[in-house]
Short mmCIF file of C-alpha atoms and ligand atoms in Angstrom, two decimals:
data_model
loop_
_atom_site.label_atom_id
_atom_site.label_comp_id
_atom_site.label_asym_id
_atom_site.label_seq_id
_atom_site.Cartn_x
_atom_site.Cartn_y
_atom_site.Cartn_z
CA MET S 1 23.73 -7.38 10.79
CA LYS S 2 23.78 -4.19 12.67
CA ASP S 3 21.00 -3.24 15.08
CA ARG S 4 20.00 0.24 13.55
CA TYR S 5 17.41 1.16 16.36
CA LEU S 6 19.95 0.37 19.19
CA ASP S 7 22.57 2.77 17.23
CA PHE S 8 19.96 5.46 16.76
CA VAL S 9 18.67 5.46 20.44
CA ASN S 10 22.01 5.94 21.68
CA SER S 11 22.99 8.53 19.49
CA PRO S 12 22.37 12.28 20.71
CA PHE S 13 19.74 12.96 18.68
CA GLY S 14 18.14 9.53 19.06
CA THR S 15 18.18 9.64 22.60
CA SER S 16 16.23 12.78 23.18
CA ILE S 17 13.64 11.70 20.40
CA ALA S 18 13.38 8.06 22.38
CA ARG S 19 12.86 9.94 25.59
CA SER S 20 10.07 12.50 24.28
CA LEU S 21 8.26 9.72 22.72
CA GLY S 22 8.83 7.27 25.54
CA LEU S 23 10.44 4.82 23.66
CA PRO S 24 12.19 1.90 25.11
CA ARG S 25 16.19 2.89 25.12
CA PRO S 26 18.40 -0.39 25.41
CA GLU S 27 21.66 0.76 26.12
CA VAL S 28 24.79 -0.94 24.57
CA LEU S 29 26.40 -3.32 26.91
CA ARG S 30 29.98 -2.65 28.54
CA ARG S 31 31.80 -5.42 26.88
CA HIS S 32 35.62 -6.28 27.40
CA ARG S 33 38.13 -3.62 25.89
CA ALA S 34 42.02 -4.36 25.96
CA ASP S 35 42.43 -0.51 26.94
CA ARG S 36 40.09 -0.64 30.09
CA ALA S 37 40.70 -2.03 33.32
CA GLU S 38 38.58 -5.24 33.57
CA PHE S 39 37.79 -5.37 37.23
CA GLY S 40 37.44 -2.46 39.75
CA GLY S 41 35.30 -0.85 42.00
CA MET S 42 33.41 -2.54 45.18
CA ALA S 43 31.74 -5.78 45.63
CA ALA S 44 28.62 -5.94 48.41
CA ILE S 45 28.98 -9.34 50.16
CA GLY S 46 25.79 -11.00 51.37
CA ALA S 47 25.41 -14.26 53.02
CA GLY S 48 23.07 -16.93 54.63
CA PRO S 49 23.82 -19.23 57.52
CA SER S 50 27.37 -20.86 57.62
CA PRO S 51 28.58 -19.62 54.58
CA ALA S 52 31.31 -22.12 53.54
CA LEU S 53 33.01 -19.92 50.55
CA PHE S 54 34.28 -16.78 52.46
CA ASP S 55 37.88 -17.69 52.12
CA ASP S 56 37.82 -18.84 48.35
CA LEU S 57 35.71 -15.61 47.52
CA MET S 58 38.19 -13.26 49.56
CA GLY S 59 41.04 -15.15 47.58
CA ALA S 60 39.41 -14.29 44.15
CA LEU S 61 38.19 -10.97 45.00
CA SER S 62 41.77 -10.06 46.30
CA SER S 63 43.42 -11.54 43.38
CA ILE S 64 41.13 -9.50 40.61
CA GLY S 65 41.30 -6.18 42.43
CA MET S 66 37.97 -5.38 43.77
CA THR S 67 37.26 -4.05 47.15
CA SER S 68 34.87 -5.72 49.10
CA ILE S 69 32.06 -4.53 51.48
CA ALA S 70 30.38 -6.68 53.82
CA HIS S 71 26.36 -6.65 54.35
CA GLU S 72 24.91 -7.18 57.84
CA SER S 73 24.08 -10.69 56.87
CA ALA S 74 27.78 -11.57 55.95
CA SER S 75 28.92 -11.04 59.56
CA GLY S 76 31.84 -13.28 59.25
CA TRP S 77 33.14 -11.51 56.41
CA LEU S 78 35.53 -8.97 57.78
CA PRO S 79 37.67 -11.09 60.10
CA VAL S 80 38.08 -12.97 56.67
CA ALA S 81 38.93 -9.83 54.71
CA ALA S 82 41.38 -9.01 57.63
CA ARG S 83 43.14 -12.07 57.66
CA HIS S 84 43.31 -11.82 53.68
CA GLY S 85 45.05 -8.19 54.15
CA ALA S 86 42.15 -7.11 52.00
CA MET S 87 40.43 -3.76 51.71
CA SER S 88 37.18 -3.95 53.08
CA GLY S 89 34.03 -2.29 54.71
CA ARG S 90 30.82 -2.36 55.86
CA PHE S 91 27.87 -1.90 53.26
CA GLU S 92 25.59 0.94 53.62
CA PRO S 93 22.45 0.60 51.48
CA ARG S 94 22.03 3.22 48.94
CA ALA S 95 18.91 5.23 48.21
CA ARG S 96 17.14 5.31 44.90
CA ASP S 97 18.41 8.53 44.31
CA ALA S 98 22.16 7.56 45.04
CA SER S 99 24.99 9.12 42.54
CA ALA S 100 26.57 6.71 40.18
CA SER S 101 29.87 6.85 42.03
CA ASP S 102 27.99 5.65 45.28
CA ARG S 103 27.28 2.27 43.75
CA VAL S 104 29.01 -0.99 43.76
CA GLU S 105 29.92 -3.10 41.02
CA ALA S 106 28.64 -6.55 42.24
CA LEU S 107 26.38 -8.24 44.55
CA ILE S 108 27.67 -11.56 45.90
CA PHE S 109 25.89 -13.57 47.76
CA ASP S 110 27.14 -16.93 49.77
CA ALA S 111 24.21 -19.42 49.88
CA THR S 112 26.16 -22.57 50.52
CA GLY S 113 25.24 -23.07 53.96
CA VAL S 114 21.52 -22.63 53.10
CA ASP S 115 19.91 -25.97 53.92
CA GLU S 116 16.21 -25.43 54.48
CA SER S 117 13.72 -23.12 52.68
CA ALA S 118 13.11 -20.63 55.47
CA GLN S 119 16.66 -19.69 55.47
CA LEU S 120 16.10 -18.40 51.95
CA HIS S 121 14.93 -15.40 53.89
CA SER S 122 18.41 -13.96 53.91
CA LEU S 123 18.71 -13.66 50.28
CA TYR S 124 15.31 -11.59 50.43
CA ALA S 125 17.07 -9.58 53.36
CA PHE S 126 20.07 -8.77 51.21
CA PHE S 127 19.01 -8.07 47.67
CA HIS S 128 15.83 -5.99 49.12
CA ASP S 129 18.47 -3.66 50.62
CA ALA S 130 21.01 -4.01 48.24
CA LEU S 131 19.63 -3.98 44.64
CA ARG S 132 19.10 -0.44 44.16
CA SER S 133 23.01 -0.08 45.18
CA LEU S 134 24.13 -1.64 41.86
CA ALA S 135 25.78 0.08 39.30
CA LYS S 136 24.54 0.07 35.67
CA ASN S 137 26.20 -3.11 33.94
CA GLY S 138 26.55 -4.42 37.45
CA ARG S 139 27.09 -8.09 38.31
CA ILE S 140 24.99 -10.29 40.64
CA VAL S 141 26.34 -13.92 41.40
CA VAL S 142 24.70 -16.12 44.28
CA ILE S 143 26.66 -19.04 44.99
CA GLY S 144 25.18 -22.13 46.47
CA ARG S 145 25.77 -25.98 46.31
CA PRO S 146 24.74 -28.49 43.84
CA PRO S 147 21.37 -29.71 45.29
CA ALA S 148 22.21 -33.58 44.51
CA THR S 149 25.13 -33.42 46.83
CA ARG S 150 22.92 -32.23 49.70
CA ALA S 151 22.40 -34.96 52.56
CA SER S 152 18.65 -34.05 53.23
CA VAL S 153 15.47 -33.18 51.24
CA PRO S 154 15.20 -29.82 52.72
CA ALA S 155 18.44 -28.85 52.05
CA ALA S 156 18.48 -29.82 48.15
CA THR S 157 14.88 -28.14 47.72
CA ALA S 158 16.29 -24.75 49.28
CA GLN S 159 19.65 -24.92 47.00
CA HIS S 160 16.90 -25.43 44.05
CA ALA S 161 15.33 -22.64 45.02
CA LEU S 162 18.13 -20.30 44.47
CA GLU S 163 17.83 -20.89 40.60
CA GLY S 164 14.50 -18.93 40.80
CA MET S 165 15.65 -16.45 42.79
CA THR S 166 18.80 -15.67 40.57
CA ARG S 167 16.85 -15.80 37.19
CA SER S 168 14.20 -13.17 38.47
CA LEU S 169 16.88 -10.97 39.85
CA GLY S 170 18.37 -10.72 36.33
CA LYS S 171 14.67 -9.97 34.91
CA GLU S 172 14.15 -7.32 37.43
CA ALA S 173 17.32 -5.30 37.73
CA ARG S 174 17.56 -4.18 34.18
CA ASN S 175 20.40 -1.69 33.35
CA ARG S 176 22.52 -4.35 31.64
CA ILE S 177 22.79 -6.09 34.83
CA THR S 178 23.23 -9.74 34.63
CA SER S 179 22.44 -12.57 37.55
CA ASN S 180 23.93 -15.93 37.74
CA LEU S 181 24.05 -18.83 39.92
CA LEU S 182 27.26 -20.95 40.53
CA ARG S 183 26.84 -24.45 42.20
CA VAL S 184 30.09 -25.32 43.78
CA ALA S 185 30.63 -28.63 44.99
CA ASP S 186 32.84 -29.25 48.19
CA GLY S 187 36.41 -28.35 47.34
CA ALA S 188 35.83 -27.06 43.79
CA ASP S 189 37.42 -23.74 42.46
CA ILE S 190 35.33 -20.52 41.94
CA GLU S 191 38.08 -18.22 40.55
CA SER S 192 37.56 -18.93 36.93
CA ALA S 193 33.75 -18.73 37.21
CA LEU S 194 34.03 -15.87 39.28
CA ARG S 195 36.32 -13.84 36.98
CA PHE S 196 33.94 -14.67 33.94
CA PHE S 197 30.73 -13.59 35.44
CA LEU S 198 32.36 -10.56 37.29
CA SER S 199 33.84 -9.06 33.87
CA PRO S 200 32.59 -7.28 31.08
CA ARG S 201 33.16 -10.56 29.25
CA SER S 202 30.02 -12.24 30.22
CA ALA S 203 27.75 -8.93 29.25
CA TYR S 204 25.23 -11.00 27.39
CA VAL S 205 24.94 -14.22 29.77
CA SER S 206 22.40 -13.82 32.32
CA GLY S 207 20.20 -16.09 34.30
CA GLN S 208 22.45 -19.04 33.94
CA VAL S 209 23.28 -21.81 36.39
CA VAL S 210 26.85 -23.28 36.34
CA THR S 211 28.18 -26.17 38.28
CA ILE S 212 31.40 -26.59 39.26
CA GLU S 213 32.54 -30.11 40.31
CA THR S 214 36.11 -30.15 41.19
CA PRO S 215 39.38 -28.22 41.88
CA ALA S 216 41.15 -26.59 39.00
CA ALA S 217 44.62 -25.19 38.71
CA ALA S 218 45.09 -21.53 38.17
CA PRO S 219 46.49 -20.63 34.76
CA GLU S 220 50.02 -19.23 34.89
CA SER S 221 48.50 -15.79 33.74
CA TRP S 222 44.63 -14.84 34.04
CA SER S 223 45.16 -12.63 30.82
CA LYS S 224 46.49 -15.38 28.79
CA PRO S 225 45.01 -18.21 30.25
CA LEU S 226 45.19 -20.14 26.95
CA ALA S 227 48.93 -19.77 26.25
CA GLY S 228 50.56 -22.63 24.97
CA LYS S 229 47.41 -24.52 23.95
CA ARG S 230 46.22 -25.61 20.33
CA ALA S 231 42.55 -24.91 19.31
CA LEU S 232 40.34 -26.08 16.51
CA VAL S 233 37.42 -24.07 15.65
CA THR S 234 35.06 -25.32 13.11
CA GLY S 235 33.14 -22.88 10.78
CA ALA S 236 35.75 -20.20 11.47
CA ALA S 237 35.39 -18.19 8.46
CA ARG S 238 32.90 -15.85 9.40
CA GLY S 239 30.39 -15.00 12.39
CA ILE S 240 30.65 -16.56 15.77
CA GLY S 241 33.35 -18.65 14.59
CA ALA S 242 35.45 -16.02 13.35
CA SER S 243 35.16 -14.42 16.48
CA ILE S 244 35.86 -17.57 18.55
CA ALA S 245 38.76 -17.98 16.92
CA ALA S 246 40.14 -14.38 17.38
CA VAL S 247 39.11 -14.45 21.14
CA LEU S 248 40.99 -17.82 21.75
CA ALA S 249 44.08 -16.43 19.98
CA GLU S 250 43.86 -13.20 21.91
CA ARG S 251 44.01 -15.38 25.16
CA GLY S 252 47.27 -17.01 24.05
CA ALA S 253 46.15 -20.20 22.03
CA ILE S 254 47.16 -21.05 18.76
CA VAL S 255 44.25 -21.66 16.48
CA THR S 256 43.43 -23.69 13.35
CA GLY S 257 40.52 -22.67 11.73
CA LEU S 258 38.43 -24.95 9.56
CA ASP S 259 35.75 -24.03 6.94
CA VAL S 260 34.61 -25.38 3.58
CA ALA S 261 36.54 -24.60 0.36
CA ALA S 262 34.07 -22.39 -0.70
CA ALA S 263 34.92 -20.02 2.17
CA ARG S 264 38.61 -20.10 1.47
CA ASP S 265 38.85 -16.28 1.00
CA ALA S 266 36.75 -15.57 4.01
CA LEU S 267 38.87 -17.85 6.03
CA ASP S 268 42.18 -16.79 4.90
CA GLN S 269 41.20 -13.12 5.56
CA THR S 270 40.20 -14.01 9.19
CA MET S 271 43.04 -16.05 9.77
CA LEU S 272 45.13 -13.14 8.70
CA SER S 273 43.52 -10.44 10.72
CA ILE S 274 43.97 -13.11 13.63
CA GLU S 275 47.60 -13.18 13.13
CA ASP S 276 48.06 -9.55 13.08
CA ALA S 277 46.16 -8.99 16.15
CA SER S 278 47.56 -12.05 18.06
CA PRO S 279 51.14 -12.85 16.27
CA SER S 280 51.96 -16.67 16.47
CA GLY S 281 54.63 -16.57 13.99
CA GLY S 282 52.48 -18.08 11.44
CA ALA S 283 51.41 -21.13 13.58
CA HIS S 284 47.71 -20.10 13.30
CA ALA S 285 46.66 -22.15 10.61
CA ALA S 286 43.71 -22.39 7.93
CA LEU S 287 42.29 -26.17 7.29
CA PHE S 288 39.74 -26.64 4.67
CA ALA S 289 37.17 -29.58 4.90
CA ASP S 290 33.36 -30.17 4.64
CA ILE S 291 32.89 -31.50 8.23
CA ALA S 292 30.00 -33.78 6.73
CA ALA S 293 32.49 -35.29 4.10
CA PRO S 294 33.49 -39.08 5.22
CA GLU S 295 36.98 -38.51 5.05
CA ALA S 296 36.81 -35.30 7.15
CA PRO S 297 37.32 -36.93 10.74
CA ALA S 298 40.20 -38.74 9.56
CA ASP S 299 41.83 -35.58 7.55
CA ILE S 300 41.41 -33.21 10.29
CA ALA S 301 42.93 -35.69 12.97
CA ALA S 302 45.90 -36.10 10.86
CA ALA S 303 46.36 -32.66 10.13
CA LEU S 304 46.02 -31.97 13.99
CA ALA S 305 48.31 -34.62 14.73
CA ALA S 306 50.91 -33.59 12.58
CA SER S 307 51.17 -30.44 14.66
CA GLY S 308 51.21 -32.24 17.93
CA GLY S 309 47.46 -32.50 18.60
CA VAL S 310 45.10 -30.09 19.97
CA ASP S 311 44.09 -29.22 23.41
CA ILE S 312 40.52 -27.54 22.73
CA VAL S 313 37.97 -28.23 19.91
CA VAL S 314 35.18 -26.00 19.48
CA HIS S 315 32.52 -27.49 17.41
CA ASN S 316 30.95 -24.16 16.07
CA ALA S 317 30.00 -25.01 12.34
CA GLY S 318 26.21 -25.32 11.56
CA ILE S 319 23.33 -24.49 9.29
CA THR S 320 19.66 -23.87 9.08
CA ARG S 321 17.58 -25.03 6.43
CA ASP S 322 14.07 -23.93 7.84
CA LYS S 323 10.79 -25.16 6.65
CA THR S 324 7.75 -26.59 8.56
CA ILE S 325 8.09 -30.14 8.84
CA ALA S 326 4.98 -30.97 6.19
CA ARG S 327 7.13 -28.82 3.70
CA MET S 328 10.57 -30.05 4.53
CA SER S 329 12.44 -32.18 2.16
CA PRO S 330 14.27 -35.52 3.40
CA GLU S 331 17.29 -33.46 2.48
CA MET S 332 16.56 -30.63 4.44
CA TRP S 333 16.27 -32.73 7.37
CA ASP S 334 19.32 -34.88 7.06
CA SER S 335 21.92 -32.37 6.21
CA VAL S 336 20.85 -30.22 9.23
CA ILE S 337 21.03 -33.26 11.31
CA ASP S 338 24.19 -34.45 9.83
CA ILE S 339 26.22 -31.15 10.10
CA ASN S 340 25.22 -29.77 13.29
CA LEU S 341 24.81 -33.09 15.30
CA LEU S 342 26.44 -36.07 13.79
CA ALA S 343 29.77 -34.57 12.34
CA GLN S 344 30.46 -33.24 15.89
CA ALA S 345 30.51 -36.64 17.10
CA ARG S 346 32.48 -38.65 14.28
CA ILE S 347 35.22 -35.42 14.74
CA ASP S 348 35.28 -36.42 18.54
CA ASP S 349 35.55 -40.04 18.08
CA ALA S 350 38.33 -39.64 15.62
CA LEU S 351 40.31 -37.24 17.85
CA LEU S 352 39.59 -39.45 21.09
CA ALA S 353 40.30 -42.60 19.61
CA ARG S 354 43.85 -41.35 18.40
CA ASN S 355 44.62 -39.31 21.41
CA VAL S 356 44.73 -36.23 18.79
CA LEU S 357 42.83 -34.35 21.52
CA ARG S 358 45.57 -34.15 24.41
CA GLU S 359 44.90 -34.55 27.96
CA PRO S 360 43.38 -32.31 29.96
CA GLY S 361 41.43 -31.43 26.78
CA ARG S 362 38.57 -29.22 26.20
CA ILE S 363 35.49 -29.89 24.01
CA VAL S 364 32.81 -27.05 23.56
CA ALA S 365 30.08 -27.47 21.06
CA VAL S 366 27.97 -24.71 20.09
CA SER S 367 24.07 -25.69 20.39
CA SER S 368 21.05 -22.93 20.40
CA ILE S 369 18.33 -21.86 22.61
CA SER S 370 16.45 -23.46 19.60
CA GLY S 371 17.43 -26.88 20.91
CA ILE S 372 16.04 -25.92 24.30
CA ALA S 373 12.92 -23.94 23.26
CA GLY S 374 11.85 -25.67 20.06
CA ASN S 375 11.05 -23.03 17.02
CA ARG S 376 8.29 -23.03 14.38
CA GLY S 377 9.98 -23.91 11.08
CA GLN S 378 13.11 -25.34 12.76
CA THR S 379 12.38 -29.13 13.58
CA ASN S 380 15.51 -30.17 11.76
CA TYR S 381 17.82 -27.51 13.52
CA ALA S 382 15.96 -27.66 16.96
CA THR S 383 16.39 -31.69 17.03
CA SER S 384 20.03 -31.24 16.09
CA LYS S 385 20.85 -28.61 18.82
CA ALA S 386 18.92 -30.71 21.32
CA GLY S 387 21.07 -33.79 20.30
CA VAL S 388 24.22 -31.55 20.94
CA ILE S 389 22.82 -30.85 24.49
CA GLY S 390 22.19 -34.38 24.80
CA ARG S 391 25.46 -35.46 23.67
CA VAL S 392 27.29 -33.13 26.11
CA HIS S 393 25.27 -34.47 28.91
CA ALA S 394 26.15 -38.17 27.91
CA MET S 395 30.00 -37.70 26.89
CA ALA S 396 30.78 -35.55 30.38
CA PRO S 397 30.98 -38.59 32.69
CA LEU S 398 32.78 -40.61 29.93
CA LEU S 399 35.36 -37.87 29.68
CA ARG S 400 35.92 -37.29 33.23
CA ALA S 401 38.08 -39.91 33.97
CA ARG S 402 40.74 -38.45 30.96
CA GLY S 403 40.40 -34.82 32.67
CA ILE S 404 38.62 -34.02 29.54
CA THR S 405 35.72 -31.66 29.81
CA ILE S 406 32.71 -31.27 27.60
CA ASN S 407 30.27 -28.28 27.44
CA ALA S 408 27.75 -26.55 25.36
CA VAL S 409 27.17 -22.99 24.92
CA ALA S 410 23.35 -22.12 23.55
CA PRO S 411 23.46 -18.74 21.88
CA GLY S 412 20.13 -16.54 21.75
CA PHE S 413 19.70 -13.93 18.92
CA ILE S 414 23.39 -13.07 17.80
CA GLU S 415 24.06 -10.71 14.93
CA THR S 416 25.45 -12.58 12.07
CA HIS S 417 24.79 -13.39 8.63
CA MET S 418 22.29 -16.29 9.86
CA THR S 419 20.02 -13.90 11.98
CA GLY S 420 20.46 -11.20 9.17
CA ARG S 421 18.47 -13.43 6.95
CA MET S 422 15.61 -13.86 9.48
CA PRO S 423 12.04 -11.95 8.18
CA PHE S 424 12.10 -8.49 9.84
CA GLY S 425 9.21 -9.09 12.56
CA VAL S 426 11.12 -12.50 13.61
CA ARG S 427 14.50 -10.70 13.92
CA GLU S 428 13.23 -7.78 16.00
CA ALA S 429 11.17 -10.17 18.39
CA GLY S 430 14.57 -12.20 18.75
CA ARG S 431 16.63 -9.03 19.41
CA ARG S 432 14.10 -7.31 21.98
CA LEU S 433 12.43 -10.15 24.01
CA ASN S 434 15.28 -10.61 26.66
CA SER S 435 16.63 -8.78 29.55
CA MET S 436 18.89 -6.76 27.59
CA GLY S 437 16.67 -5.55 25.21
CA GLN S 438 19.14 -6.44 22.41
CA GLY S 439 20.90 -9.10 20.25
CA GLY S 440 24.37 -10.39 21.29
CA LEU S 441 27.51 -10.18 19.42
CA PRO S 442 29.56 -13.11 18.12
CA VAL S 443 32.10 -11.99 20.61
CA ASP S 444 29.67 -12.92 23.57
CA VAL S 445 29.56 -16.42 22.42
CA ALA S 446 33.21 -16.49 21.98
CA GLU S 447 34.32 -15.12 25.49
CA THR S 448 32.13 -17.95 27.04
CA VAL S 449 33.66 -20.33 24.65
CA ALA S 450 37.24 -18.97 25.90
CA TRP S 451 36.14 -19.17 29.52
CA LEU S 452 35.15 -22.76 29.24
CA ALA S 453 38.18 -23.68 27.35
CA SER S 454 40.60 -22.16 29.97
CA PRO S 455 42.62 -24.36 32.32
CA GLY S 456 40.69 -22.72 35.35
CA SER S 457 37.25 -24.12 34.18
CA ALA S 458 38.57 -27.77 34.80
CA GLY S 459 35.81 -28.44 37.35
CA ILE S 460 32.94 -27.56 34.75
CA THR S 461 31.81 -30.33 32.51
CA GLY S 462 28.39 -31.41 31.15
CA ASN S 463 27.03 -27.57 31.66
CA VAL S 464 24.73 -25.76 28.86
CA VAL S 465 25.46 -22.07 29.18
CA ARG S 466 23.16 -19.73 27.13
CA VAL S 467 24.44 -16.89 25.67
CA CYS S 468 21.04 -15.16 25.24
CA GLY S 469 20.73 -12.07 27.11
CA GLN S 470 18.08 -14.07 29.41
CA SER S 471 15.96 -14.53 26.40
CA LEU S 472 12.29 -14.96 27.13
CA ILE S 473 12.36 -17.84 24.54
CA GLY S 474 13.17 -20.92 26.22
CA ALA S 475 13.34 -19.37 29.62
P1 NAI I 1 27.30 -18.49 9.82
O1 NAI I 1 26.38 -19.15 8.67
O2 NAI I 1 27.63 -17.09 9.87
O3 NAI I 1 28.59 -19.20 9.95
C1 NAI I 1 28.75 -20.91 10.39
C2 NAI I 1 30.28 -21.05 9.42
O4 NAI I 1 30.30 -22.55 9.56
C3 NAI I 1 30.08 -20.72 7.68
O5 NAI I 1 31.67 -20.25 8.06
C4 NAI I 1 30.25 -21.97 6.90
O6 NAI I 1 30.81 -22.23 5.94
C5 NAI I 1 30.81 -22.87 8.11
N1 NAI I 1 30.19 -24.26 7.56
C6 NAI I 1 28.66 -24.67 7.54
N2 NAI I 1 28.80 -25.81 7.17
C7 NAI I 1 30.05 -26.26 7.15
C8 NAI I 1 30.56 -27.70 7.10
N3 NAI I 1 29.70 -28.70 6.45
N4 NAI I 1 32.09 -27.89 7.11
C9 NAI I 1 32.71 -26.84 7.43
N5 NAI I 1 32.21 -25.52 7.97
C10 NAI I 1 30.83 -25.24 7.61
O7 NAI I 1 26.66 -18.98 11.30
P2 NAI I 1 26.62 -18.23 12.69
O8 NAI I 1 25.56 -17.53 13.06
O9 NAI I 1 28.13 -17.80 13.05
O10 NAI I 1 26.37 -19.58 13.69
C11 NAI I 1 27.95 -20.14 14.35
C12 NAI I 1 27.12 -21.44 15.02
O11 NAI I 1 26.42 -20.78 16.06
C13 NAI I 1 26.28 -22.33 14.38
O12 NAI I 1 26.32 -23.67 14.91
C14 NAI I 1 24.62 -21.70 14.53
O13 NAI I 1 23.69 -22.84 14.10
C15 NAI I 1 24.85 -21.42 15.94
N6 NAI I 1 23.93 -20.23 16.54
C16 NAI I 1 24.02 -18.93 16.07
C17 NAI I 1 22.85 -18.35 16.24
C18 NAI I 1 22.83 -16.85 15.81
O14 NAI I 1 21.95 -16.00 16.32
N7 NAI I 1 23.66 -16.33 14.98
C19 NAI I 1 21.96 -18.66 17.41
C20 NAI I 1 22.06 -19.98 17.81
C21 NAI I 1 23.12 -20.56 17.52
#
């Protein structure tokens, strides 16, 4: 589904009309493009007392090729940068009318040492100075600690407070700027998450809090982190699933796309175009199954076992059968709970019981912000999607010992068939009521899934990452 308003106000004619009428003019988000450098420019670094992650941060920024400049709050930064042999300098806040070339691409704040709430002033000081210096499509990343790992109540309180700061910055910054909080446990690695949140791949992910628990090995190649991995994507014929399959393949994975037999033509077409874009010598495969069928888990496990197993499972297939509960038939209720929730559990059980999901595996389940906020006419859908989140939370500790992670992505309004069928008013509200003023694209969900599925994300499990442009619904 195309967002015609967004296209119009970004056309030469539409821009002047919108300006003269004072209409809101959301601009198209900068997304990843193969022909454009993923990173570049400067990152301004700020810090609270005793920042613990300077070394990790410097290592990651040097490796991705960003120049760092230190705010006065990050007094220890310059020696760290010198030790790494990195380009670095001093941050000078820019005036409101500074030119575009004066701006920084990212603001990063190391708040790991903040252990009581009075010290939160250091965030005020940094962002008060620096926010105006951030370029359009810029990135804000605040780095803290998981509150539950702090030894004192004041420290846990202050670390939790970072959430409100980060989310508010996302709402205040505008200009397609995203703002996210990484809670990094002692010894955990930040590079995979930092790369994702600093890059255009996270264009529609803002206001999120991600916990990183443990170290992770760096992939052999950051551009093809999924090389050598096999992935299953359900509901891959179209929409978000087709995009997930394409992005996983582009990142190096060999993909089995699954859909119902009735979607044969669409799935074949999707897999063909993936093969053209990311040649695998024919190893990308289409698999036809109704995930709700009783025989599906065993059939899927057998098909994947025949090619040596699978490393990444993406539960994307889902349906809506909307009606207010008084008017909802039992079939509408049962089919949504079964396809969106129970089928995911049955498939995982079959793959885990037979060790078809290889260690260290990745499971990514597609939920929805409906499952967080609830939605009129969607008791069945919201229940199923909240259940997906519940299952991720409950399964994560059980799978930790096997090195398997399980996370959920919760899309907001994404331009697909599903949202194309919404009544006009509901569709427009869904599109505009978020910090980006526009709907997301399937690729925004797909990039988030690919990041969670990558080896560098080994320390991330039991998380729910919303891909919603910081939707006001369920905020
Ligand atoms: P879509 O309707 O365009 O595609 C869903 C795909 O799943 C279709 O190809 C369909 O044939 C397949 N599928 C449905 N039932 C199946 C079954 N029993 N067995 C095998 N395949 C089956 O939907 P869209 O928009 O791409 O959504 C994908 C996922 O994202 C769903 O889980 C949906 O709930 C979720 N989502 C979508 C949002 C959006 O704005 N489009 C927002 C939030 C969540």
